[in-house]
CSV table of C-alpha atoms in Angstrom, one decimal:
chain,number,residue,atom,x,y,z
D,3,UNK,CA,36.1,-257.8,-82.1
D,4,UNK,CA,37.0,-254.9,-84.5
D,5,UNK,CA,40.8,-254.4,-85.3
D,6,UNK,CA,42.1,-250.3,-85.8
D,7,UNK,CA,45.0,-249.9,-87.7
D,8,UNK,CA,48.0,-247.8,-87.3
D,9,UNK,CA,46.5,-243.9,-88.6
D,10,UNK,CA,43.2,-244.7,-86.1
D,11,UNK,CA,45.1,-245.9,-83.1
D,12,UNK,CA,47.1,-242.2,-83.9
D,13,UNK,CA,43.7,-240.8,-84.2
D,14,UNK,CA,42.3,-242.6,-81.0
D,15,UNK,CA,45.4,-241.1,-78.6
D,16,UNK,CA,45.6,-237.6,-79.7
D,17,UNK,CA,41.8,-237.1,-79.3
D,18,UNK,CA,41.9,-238.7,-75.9
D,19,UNK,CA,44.7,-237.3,-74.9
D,20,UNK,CA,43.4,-233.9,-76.0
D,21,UNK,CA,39.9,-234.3,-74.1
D,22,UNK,CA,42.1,-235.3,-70.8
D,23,UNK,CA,44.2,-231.7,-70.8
D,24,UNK,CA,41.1,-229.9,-70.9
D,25,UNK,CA,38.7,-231.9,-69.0
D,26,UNK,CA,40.3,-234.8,-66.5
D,27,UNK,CA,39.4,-234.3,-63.3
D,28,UNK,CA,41.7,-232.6,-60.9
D,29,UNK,CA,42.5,-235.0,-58.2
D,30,UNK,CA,45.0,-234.7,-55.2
D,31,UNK,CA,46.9,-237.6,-56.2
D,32,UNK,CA,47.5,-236.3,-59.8
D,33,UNK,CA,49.0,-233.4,-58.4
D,34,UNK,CA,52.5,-235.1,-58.9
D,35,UNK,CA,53.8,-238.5,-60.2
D,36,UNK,CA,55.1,-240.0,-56.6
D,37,UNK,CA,54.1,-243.5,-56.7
D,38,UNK,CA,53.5,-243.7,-52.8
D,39,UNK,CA,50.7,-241.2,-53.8
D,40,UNK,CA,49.4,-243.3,-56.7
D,41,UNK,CA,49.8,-246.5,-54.7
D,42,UNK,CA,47.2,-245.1,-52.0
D,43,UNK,CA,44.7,-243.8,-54.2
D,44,UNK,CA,44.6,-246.9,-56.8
D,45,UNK,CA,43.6,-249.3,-53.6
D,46,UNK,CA,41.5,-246.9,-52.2
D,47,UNK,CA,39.7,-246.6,-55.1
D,48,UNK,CA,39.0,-250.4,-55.5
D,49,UNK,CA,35.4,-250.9,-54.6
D,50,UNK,CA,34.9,-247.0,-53.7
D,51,UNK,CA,34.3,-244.2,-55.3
D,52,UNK,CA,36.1,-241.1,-56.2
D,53,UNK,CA,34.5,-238.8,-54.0
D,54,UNK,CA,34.5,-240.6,-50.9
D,55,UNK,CA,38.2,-241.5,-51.5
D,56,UNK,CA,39.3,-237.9,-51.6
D,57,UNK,CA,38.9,-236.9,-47.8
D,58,UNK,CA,40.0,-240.5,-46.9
D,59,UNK,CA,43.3,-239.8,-48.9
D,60,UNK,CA,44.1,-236.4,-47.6
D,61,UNK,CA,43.7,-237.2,-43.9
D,62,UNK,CA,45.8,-241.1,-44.4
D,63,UNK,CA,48.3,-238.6,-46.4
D,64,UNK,CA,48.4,-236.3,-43.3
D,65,UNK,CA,48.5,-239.4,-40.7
D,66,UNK,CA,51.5,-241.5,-43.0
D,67,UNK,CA,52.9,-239.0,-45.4
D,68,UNK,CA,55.7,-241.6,-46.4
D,69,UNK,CA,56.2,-245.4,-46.5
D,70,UNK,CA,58.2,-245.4,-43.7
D,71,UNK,CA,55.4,-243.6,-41.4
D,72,UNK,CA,52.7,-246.2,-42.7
D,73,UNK,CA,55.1,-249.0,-42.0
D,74,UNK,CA,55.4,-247.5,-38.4
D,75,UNK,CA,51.9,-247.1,-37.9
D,76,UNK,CA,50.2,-248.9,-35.0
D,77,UNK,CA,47.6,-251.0,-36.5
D,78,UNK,CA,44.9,-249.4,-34.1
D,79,UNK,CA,45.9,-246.1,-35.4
D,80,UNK,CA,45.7,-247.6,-39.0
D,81,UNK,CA,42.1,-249.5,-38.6
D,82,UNK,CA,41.0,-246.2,-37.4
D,83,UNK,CA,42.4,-244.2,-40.4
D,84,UNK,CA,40.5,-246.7,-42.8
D,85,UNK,CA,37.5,-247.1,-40.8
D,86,UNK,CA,34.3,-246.9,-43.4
D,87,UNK,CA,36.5,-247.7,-46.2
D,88,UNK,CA,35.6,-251.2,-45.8
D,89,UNK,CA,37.6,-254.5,-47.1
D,90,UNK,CA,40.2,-253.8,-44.2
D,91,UNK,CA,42.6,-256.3,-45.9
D,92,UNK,CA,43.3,-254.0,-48.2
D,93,UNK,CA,44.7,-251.3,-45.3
D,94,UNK,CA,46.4,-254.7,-43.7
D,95,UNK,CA,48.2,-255.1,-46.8
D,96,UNK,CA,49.5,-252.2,-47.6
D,97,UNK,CA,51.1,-252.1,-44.3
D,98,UNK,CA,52.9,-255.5,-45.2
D,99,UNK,CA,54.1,-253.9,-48.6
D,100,UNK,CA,55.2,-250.8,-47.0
D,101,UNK,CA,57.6,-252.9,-44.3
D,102,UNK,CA,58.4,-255.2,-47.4
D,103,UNK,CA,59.9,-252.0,-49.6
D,104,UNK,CA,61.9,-250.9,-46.3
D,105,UNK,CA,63.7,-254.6,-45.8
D,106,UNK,CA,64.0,-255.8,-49.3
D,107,UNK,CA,63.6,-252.5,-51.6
D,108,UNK,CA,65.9,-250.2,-49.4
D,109,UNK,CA,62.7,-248.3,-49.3
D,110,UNK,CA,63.1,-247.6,-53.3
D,111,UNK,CA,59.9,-248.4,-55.5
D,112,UNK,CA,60.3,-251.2,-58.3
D,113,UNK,CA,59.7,-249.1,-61.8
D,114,UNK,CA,58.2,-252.0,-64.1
D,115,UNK,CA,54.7,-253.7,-63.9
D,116,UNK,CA,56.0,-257.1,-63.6
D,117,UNK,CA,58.2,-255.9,-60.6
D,118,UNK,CA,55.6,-253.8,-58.7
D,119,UNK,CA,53.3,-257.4,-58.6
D,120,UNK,CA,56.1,-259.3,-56.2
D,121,UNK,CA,55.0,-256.7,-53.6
D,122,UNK,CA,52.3,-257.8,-51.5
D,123,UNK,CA,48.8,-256.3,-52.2
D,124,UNK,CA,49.5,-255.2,-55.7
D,125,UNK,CA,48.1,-257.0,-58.8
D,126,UNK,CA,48.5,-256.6,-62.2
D,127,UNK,CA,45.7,-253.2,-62.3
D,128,UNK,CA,47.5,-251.2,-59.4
D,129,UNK,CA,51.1,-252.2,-61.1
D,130,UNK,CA,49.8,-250.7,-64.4
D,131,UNK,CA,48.8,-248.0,-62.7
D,132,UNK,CA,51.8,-247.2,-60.8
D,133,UNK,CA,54.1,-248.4,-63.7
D,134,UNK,CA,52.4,-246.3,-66.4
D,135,UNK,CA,51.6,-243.0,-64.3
D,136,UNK,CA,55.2,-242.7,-61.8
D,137,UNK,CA,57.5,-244.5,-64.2
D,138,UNK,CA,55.8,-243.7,-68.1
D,139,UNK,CA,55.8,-247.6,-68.6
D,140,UNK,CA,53.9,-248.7,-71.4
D,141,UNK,CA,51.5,-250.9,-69.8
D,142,UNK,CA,47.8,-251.2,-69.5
D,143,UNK,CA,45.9,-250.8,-66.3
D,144,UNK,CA,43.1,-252.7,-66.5
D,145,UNK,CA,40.0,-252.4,-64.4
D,146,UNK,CA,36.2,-251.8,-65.1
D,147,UNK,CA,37.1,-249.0,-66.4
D,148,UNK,CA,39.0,-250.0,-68.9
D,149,UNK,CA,37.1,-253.0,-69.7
D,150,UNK,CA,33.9,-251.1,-70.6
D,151,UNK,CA,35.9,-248.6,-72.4
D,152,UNK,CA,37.3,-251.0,-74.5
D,153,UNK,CA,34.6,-253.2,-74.7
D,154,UNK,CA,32.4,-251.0,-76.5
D,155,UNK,CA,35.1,-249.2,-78.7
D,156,UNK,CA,36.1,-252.5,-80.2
D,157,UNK,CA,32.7,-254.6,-79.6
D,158,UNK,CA,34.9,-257.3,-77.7
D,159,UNK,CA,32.9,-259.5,-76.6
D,160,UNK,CA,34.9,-261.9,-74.1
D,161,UNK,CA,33.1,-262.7,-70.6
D,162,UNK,CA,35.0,-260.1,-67.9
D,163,UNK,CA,34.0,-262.4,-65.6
D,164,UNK,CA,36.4,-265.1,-66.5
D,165,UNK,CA,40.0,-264.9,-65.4
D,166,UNK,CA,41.4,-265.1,-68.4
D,167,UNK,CA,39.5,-262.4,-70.3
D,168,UNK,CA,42.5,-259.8,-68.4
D,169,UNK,CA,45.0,-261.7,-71.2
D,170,UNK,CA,42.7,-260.5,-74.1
D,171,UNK,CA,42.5,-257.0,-73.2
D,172,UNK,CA,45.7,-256.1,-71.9
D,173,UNK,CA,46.8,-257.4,-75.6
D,174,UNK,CA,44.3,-255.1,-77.1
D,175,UNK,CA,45.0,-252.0,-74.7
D,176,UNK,CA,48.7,-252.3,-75.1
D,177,UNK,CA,48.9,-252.3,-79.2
D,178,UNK,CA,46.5,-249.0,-78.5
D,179,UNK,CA,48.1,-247.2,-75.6
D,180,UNK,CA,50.3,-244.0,-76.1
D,181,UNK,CA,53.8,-244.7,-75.8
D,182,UNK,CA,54.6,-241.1,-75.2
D,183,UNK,CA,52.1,-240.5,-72.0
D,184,UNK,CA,51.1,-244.2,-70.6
D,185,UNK,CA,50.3,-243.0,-67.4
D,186,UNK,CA,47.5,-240.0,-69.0
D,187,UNK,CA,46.2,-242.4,-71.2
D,188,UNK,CA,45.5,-245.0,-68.5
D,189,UNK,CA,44.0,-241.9,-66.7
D,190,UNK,CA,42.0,-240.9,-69.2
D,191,UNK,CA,40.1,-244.5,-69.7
D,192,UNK,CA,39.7,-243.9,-66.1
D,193,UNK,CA,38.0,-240.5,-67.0
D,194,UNK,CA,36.4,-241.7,-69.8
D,195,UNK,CA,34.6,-244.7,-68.0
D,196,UNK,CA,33.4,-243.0,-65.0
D,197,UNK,CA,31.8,-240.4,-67.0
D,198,UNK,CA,30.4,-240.3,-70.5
D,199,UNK,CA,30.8,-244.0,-70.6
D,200,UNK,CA,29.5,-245.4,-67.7
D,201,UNK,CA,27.8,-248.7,-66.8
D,202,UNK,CA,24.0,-248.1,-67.3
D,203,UNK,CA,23.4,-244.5,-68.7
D,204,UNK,CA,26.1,-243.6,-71.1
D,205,UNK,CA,26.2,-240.1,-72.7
D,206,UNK,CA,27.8,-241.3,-75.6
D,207,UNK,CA,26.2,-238.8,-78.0
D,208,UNK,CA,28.6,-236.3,-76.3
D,209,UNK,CA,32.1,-238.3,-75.5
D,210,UNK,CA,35.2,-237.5,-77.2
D,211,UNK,CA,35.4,-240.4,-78.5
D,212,UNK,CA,32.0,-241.3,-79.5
D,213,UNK,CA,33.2,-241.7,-83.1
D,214,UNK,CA,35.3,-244.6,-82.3
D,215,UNK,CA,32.6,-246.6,-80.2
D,216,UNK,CA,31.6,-248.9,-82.4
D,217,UNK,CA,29.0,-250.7,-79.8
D,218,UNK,CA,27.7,-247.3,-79.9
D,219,UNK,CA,27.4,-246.5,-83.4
D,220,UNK,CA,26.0,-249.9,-83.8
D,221,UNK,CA,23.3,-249.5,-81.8
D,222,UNK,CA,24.3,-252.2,-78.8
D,223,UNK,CA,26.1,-250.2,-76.4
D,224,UNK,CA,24.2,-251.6,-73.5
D,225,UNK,CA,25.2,-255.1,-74.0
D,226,UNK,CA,29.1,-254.5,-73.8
D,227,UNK,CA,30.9,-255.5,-71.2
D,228,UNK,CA,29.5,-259.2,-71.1
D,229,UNK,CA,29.4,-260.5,-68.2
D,230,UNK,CA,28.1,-263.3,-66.1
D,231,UNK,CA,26.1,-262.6,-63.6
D,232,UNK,CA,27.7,-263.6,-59.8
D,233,UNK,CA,26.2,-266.0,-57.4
D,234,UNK,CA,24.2,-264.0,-54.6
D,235,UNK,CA,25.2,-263.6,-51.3
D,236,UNK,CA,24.6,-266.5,-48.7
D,237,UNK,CA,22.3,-264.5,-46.1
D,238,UNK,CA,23.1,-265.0,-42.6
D,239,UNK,CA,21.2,-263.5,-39.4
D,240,UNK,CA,22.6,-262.4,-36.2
D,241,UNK,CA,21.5,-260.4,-33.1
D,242,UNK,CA,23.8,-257.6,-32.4
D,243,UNK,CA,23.5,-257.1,-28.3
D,244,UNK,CA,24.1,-253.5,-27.5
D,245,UNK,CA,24.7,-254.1,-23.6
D,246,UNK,CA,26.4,-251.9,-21.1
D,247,UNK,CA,27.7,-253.1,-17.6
D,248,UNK,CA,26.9,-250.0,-15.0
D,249,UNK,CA,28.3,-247.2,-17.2
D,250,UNK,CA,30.4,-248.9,-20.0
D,251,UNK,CA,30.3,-250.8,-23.4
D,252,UNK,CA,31.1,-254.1,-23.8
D,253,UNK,CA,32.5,-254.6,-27.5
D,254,UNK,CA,34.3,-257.1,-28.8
D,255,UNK,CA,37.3,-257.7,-30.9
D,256,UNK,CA,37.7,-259.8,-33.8
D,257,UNK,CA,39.4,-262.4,-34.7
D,258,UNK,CA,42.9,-261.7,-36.4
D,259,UNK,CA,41.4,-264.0,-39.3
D,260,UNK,CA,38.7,-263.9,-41.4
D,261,UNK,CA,35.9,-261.1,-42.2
D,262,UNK,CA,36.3,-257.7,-40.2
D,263,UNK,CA,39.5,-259.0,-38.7
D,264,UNK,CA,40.9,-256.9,-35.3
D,265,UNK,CA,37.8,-254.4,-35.4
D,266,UNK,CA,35.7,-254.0,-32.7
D,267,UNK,CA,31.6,-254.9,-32.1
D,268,UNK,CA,29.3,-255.1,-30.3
D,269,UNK,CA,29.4,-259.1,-29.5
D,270,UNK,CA,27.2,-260.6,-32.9
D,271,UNK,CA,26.0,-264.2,-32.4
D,272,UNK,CA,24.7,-266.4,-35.2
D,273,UNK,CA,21.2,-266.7,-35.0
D,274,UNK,CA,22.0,-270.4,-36.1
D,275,UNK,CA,24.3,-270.8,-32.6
D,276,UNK,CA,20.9,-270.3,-30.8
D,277,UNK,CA,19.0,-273.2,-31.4
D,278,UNK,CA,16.0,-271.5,-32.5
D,279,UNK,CA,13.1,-272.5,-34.8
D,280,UNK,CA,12.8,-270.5,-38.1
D,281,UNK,CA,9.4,-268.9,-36.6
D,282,UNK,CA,11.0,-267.8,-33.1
D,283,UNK,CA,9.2,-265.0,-31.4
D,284,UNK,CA,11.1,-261.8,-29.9
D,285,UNK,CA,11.1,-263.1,-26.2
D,286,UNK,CA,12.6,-266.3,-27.0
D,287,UNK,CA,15.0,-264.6,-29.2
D,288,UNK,CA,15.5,-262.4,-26.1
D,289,UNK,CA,16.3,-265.6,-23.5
D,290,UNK,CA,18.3,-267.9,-25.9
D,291,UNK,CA,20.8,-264.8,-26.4
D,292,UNK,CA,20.4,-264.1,-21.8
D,293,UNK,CA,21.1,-268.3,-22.1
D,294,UNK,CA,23.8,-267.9,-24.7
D,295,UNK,CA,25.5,-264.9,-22.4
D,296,UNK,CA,25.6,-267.3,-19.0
D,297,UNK,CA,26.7,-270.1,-20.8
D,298,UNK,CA,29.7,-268.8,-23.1
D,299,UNK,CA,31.0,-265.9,-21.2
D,300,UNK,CA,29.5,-266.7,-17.9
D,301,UNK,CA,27.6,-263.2,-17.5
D,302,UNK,CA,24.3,-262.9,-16.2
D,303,UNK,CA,22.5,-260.7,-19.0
D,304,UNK,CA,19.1,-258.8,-18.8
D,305,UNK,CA,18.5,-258.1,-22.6
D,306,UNK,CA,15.5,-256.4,-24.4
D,307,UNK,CA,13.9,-256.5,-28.0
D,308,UNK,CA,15.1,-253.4,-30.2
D,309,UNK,CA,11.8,-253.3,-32.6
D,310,UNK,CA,12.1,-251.3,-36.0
D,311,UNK,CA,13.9,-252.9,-39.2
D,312,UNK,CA,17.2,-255.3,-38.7
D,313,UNK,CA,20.2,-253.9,-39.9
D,314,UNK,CA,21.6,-255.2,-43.2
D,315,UNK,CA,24.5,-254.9,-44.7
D,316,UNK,CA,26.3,-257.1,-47.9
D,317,UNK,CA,30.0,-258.2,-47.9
D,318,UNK,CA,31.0,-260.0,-51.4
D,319,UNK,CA,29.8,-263.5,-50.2
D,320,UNK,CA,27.3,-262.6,-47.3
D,321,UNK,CA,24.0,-260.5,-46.6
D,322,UNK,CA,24.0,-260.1,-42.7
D,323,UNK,CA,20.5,-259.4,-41.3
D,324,UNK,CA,21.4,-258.0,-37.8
D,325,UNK,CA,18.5,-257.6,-34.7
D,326,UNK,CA,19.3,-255.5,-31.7
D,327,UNK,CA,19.1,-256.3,-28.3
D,328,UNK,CA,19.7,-254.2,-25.8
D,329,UNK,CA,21.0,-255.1,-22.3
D,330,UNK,CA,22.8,-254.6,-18.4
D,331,UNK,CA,25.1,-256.7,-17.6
D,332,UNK,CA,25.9,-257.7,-13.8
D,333,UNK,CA,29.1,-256.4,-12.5
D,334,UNK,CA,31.2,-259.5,-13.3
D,335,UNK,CA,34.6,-261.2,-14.2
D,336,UNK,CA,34.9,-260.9,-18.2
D,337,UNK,CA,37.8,-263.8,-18.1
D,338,UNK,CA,35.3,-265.8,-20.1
D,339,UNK,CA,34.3,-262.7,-22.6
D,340,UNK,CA,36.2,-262.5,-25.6
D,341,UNK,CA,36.2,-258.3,-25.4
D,342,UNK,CA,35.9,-255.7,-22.7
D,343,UNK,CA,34.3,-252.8,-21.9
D,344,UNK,CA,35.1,-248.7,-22.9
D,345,UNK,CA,33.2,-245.6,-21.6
D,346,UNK,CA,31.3,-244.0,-24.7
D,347,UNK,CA,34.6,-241.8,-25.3
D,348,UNK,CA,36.8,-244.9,-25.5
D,349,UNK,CA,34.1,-246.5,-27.8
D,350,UNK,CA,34.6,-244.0,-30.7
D,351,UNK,CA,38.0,-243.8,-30.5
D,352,UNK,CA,37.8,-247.8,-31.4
D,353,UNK,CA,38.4,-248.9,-35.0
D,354,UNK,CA,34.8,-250.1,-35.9
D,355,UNK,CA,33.4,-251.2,-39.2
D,356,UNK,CA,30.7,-250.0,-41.2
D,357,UNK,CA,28.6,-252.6,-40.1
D,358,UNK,CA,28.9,-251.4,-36.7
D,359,UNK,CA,28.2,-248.1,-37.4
D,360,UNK,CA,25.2,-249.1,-39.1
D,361,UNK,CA,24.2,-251.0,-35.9
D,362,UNK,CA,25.0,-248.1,-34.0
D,363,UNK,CA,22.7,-245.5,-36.1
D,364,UNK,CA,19.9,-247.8,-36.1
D,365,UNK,CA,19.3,-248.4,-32.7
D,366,UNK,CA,20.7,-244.7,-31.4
D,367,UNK,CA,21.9,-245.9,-27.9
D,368,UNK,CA,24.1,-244.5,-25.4
C-alpha cells in the first residue's frame, strides 16, 4: 500500500470534489440533507442498483413520508411497498428502527457514526453515510464502492472479504476524506465507483482521478480489490403447485422466520420431502406431490406437469430450481392448510416475492 502525503491528499479532494459539482448524478435523495431520506436510499441501495431504487424510493416516500408514518405502517402494506426489492429483512428492520427512534430517540436522529449503529438495521456503511451526508461528520462510508476506489488508488492489497479488512480502510479513508464536505466526498466515491471505476470494465483513461490510481498507472488495475472468492450456493429443488379450488388461489404464507418471511406463495415443497429417486419421471413427480397434498393438508389434489424450463432463482446461500404443477383442488376444509385461498384480484394485492413472480411469469396461469 502506497502512503500520500499532506499537498496530494489536498490535491486528491479538490479534484474530486470538483468532478462531483459538475458531474454527480442528480438523485432524489440528494435533493436535501434529511437523514430519513438518506436512511431509505442507503438500504435500498444495498444489493440493488441505482436505477431500480429510484421509483422504489419515490413511491415508499409517498406511502411513509416520515418515520412516524413507516413506524405506523401495516406490515402488509409495507411487504407490498418493498415487494421485488428482495432481502425483506431489510424493510422489517427499518420498521423496528423507525418504532425504536419514536420510544427511545423522541423521534430525533443520533448525529455521530458510532450513535447511528445502536439503531437496529444500521451498520457501520449506512452510519457513515447518514453521519457524513445529514450531519457533515468526518467519517468514512465504506462499501464496494469505496473499497475498489481505494483499492486501486493506493494498491491496497488486504482481502475485502475478511472482516477485518473494514478496520484498514476506514483508517486509510479517514486520513484522506475532506473535513470540510464529508458527506460529498463519501458521495463522490460513490460516483466515482459506479462509473469510471467499476468492477470489470474501468474507463480509467478518462476518470478524474486517473492520475492518482496507482493500480492504474501500474498497469494491474484488474487485480484490485482482492478478494476471495465465496462458497456457491447449496442448490435445492422444489415443485411450485399453482392450484386453484373452483375459482380461487390457494397461496400460502410464510413463516414469520427464516427466508421470505410473511410473504405469500404458491405452496413450495422440497423435492427432498417427496421421497423420490434422483431420476423420478414427471408422473411420479405429479402423484408424490397429489400424495403429499392428502396427507399434510388433507386435500384431494388433481395436479398436472407444467413442461418448459424450472424456474430458478439464487438467494445468498441457495439456488432454488422450482417445477410447476398445476392443479384443482376439491371443495374442502383448509384447517389442515397452512394458507388460504384469494380470487385473482386478492392475489395481486398480496405481498409476494420475486421468486413468486418469477413462478408466476413462467407458467402464465390464471
Amino acid at each position: 500500500m502506497i502512503e500520500w502525503d499532506a499537498a496530494t491528499i489536498k490535491d486528491f479532494q479538490t479534484t474530486l470534489l470538483d468532478w462531483f459539482d459538475h458531474e454527480g448524478r442528480d438523485l432524489p435523495w440528494r435533493h436535501d440533507h434529511e437523514p430519513y431520506h438518506v436512511w431509505v436510499s442507503e438500504i435500498m441501495l444495498q444489493q440493488t442498483q441505482v436505477q431500480t431504487v429510484i421509483p422504489y424510493y419515490q413511491r415508499f416516500m409517498a406511502l411513509f413520508p416520515t418515520v412516524a408514518d413507516l413506524a405506523a405502517a401495516p406490515e402488509s402494506q409495507l411487504l407490498k411497498a418493498w415487494e421485488g426489492l428482495g432481502y425483506y429483512s431489510r424493510v422489517r428492520n427499518m420498521q423496528r428502527c423507525a418504532k425504536q427512534l419514536l420510544t427511545d430517540y423522541d423521534g430525533q436522529w443520533p448525529q455521530t457514526a458510532a450513535e447511528l449503529t445502536e439503531l437496529i438495521g444500521i451498520g457501520p456503511y449506512t452510519a457513515g453515510a447518514i453521519a457524513s451526508i445529514a450531519f457533515n461528520e468526518p467519517v468514512p462510508a465504506v462499501d464496494g464502492n469505496a473499497y475498489r476506489v481505494f483499492s486501486r488508488l493506493l494498491k491496497i492489497d488486504a482481502d475485502i472479504a475478511k472482516p477485518q479488512t473494514r478496520a484498514v480502510f476506514e483508517r486509510v479513508i479517514s486520513q484522506i476524506i475532506s473535513q470540510e464536505r464529508p458527506g460529498d466526498f463519501n458521495q463522490a466515491i460513490m460516483d466515482l465507483g459506479s462509473s469510471y471505476m467499476t468492477a470489470r470494465q474501468p474507463d480509467t483513461a478518462h476518470s478524474p482521478v486517473k492520475r492518482f490510481n496507482q493500480a492504474y498507472l501500474d498497469g494491474d488495475e484488474l487485480a484490485y480489490p482482492v478478494k476471495t472468492k465465496k462458497l456457491r450456493p447449496k442448490p435445492v429443488a422444489y415443485v411450485a403447485v399453482l392450484a386453484k379450488m373452483q375459482d380461487q388461489w390457494l397461496m400460502t404464507k410464510r413463516p414469520s422466520n427464516g427466508m421470505l418471511a410473511n410473504l405469500w406463495t404458491v405452496p413450495l415443497i422440497p423435492i427432498a420431502d417427496l421421497d423420490l429417486d434422483d431420476d423420478y419421471q414427471p408422473e411420479e413427480l405429479v402423484t408424490a406431490v397429489d400424495n403429499y397434498f392428502k396427507r399434510e393438508y388433507q386435500l384431494q389434489l388433481t395436479a398436472h406437469y407444467l413442461t418448459g424450463r424450472p424456474v430458478t432463482h439464487t438467494f445468498t446461500h441457495q439456488k432454488w430450481t422450482i417445477q410447476g404443477l398445476s392443479g384443482q383442488v376439491g371443495l374442502s376444509d383448509l384447517a389442515y392448510f397452512a394458507g388460504q385461498t384469494f380470487t385473482l384480484i386478492e392475489r395481486q394485492k398480496l405481498p409476494m416475492p420475486k421468486v413468486q413472480e418469477k413462478i408466476f411469469a413462467r407458467y402464465s396461469i390464471d
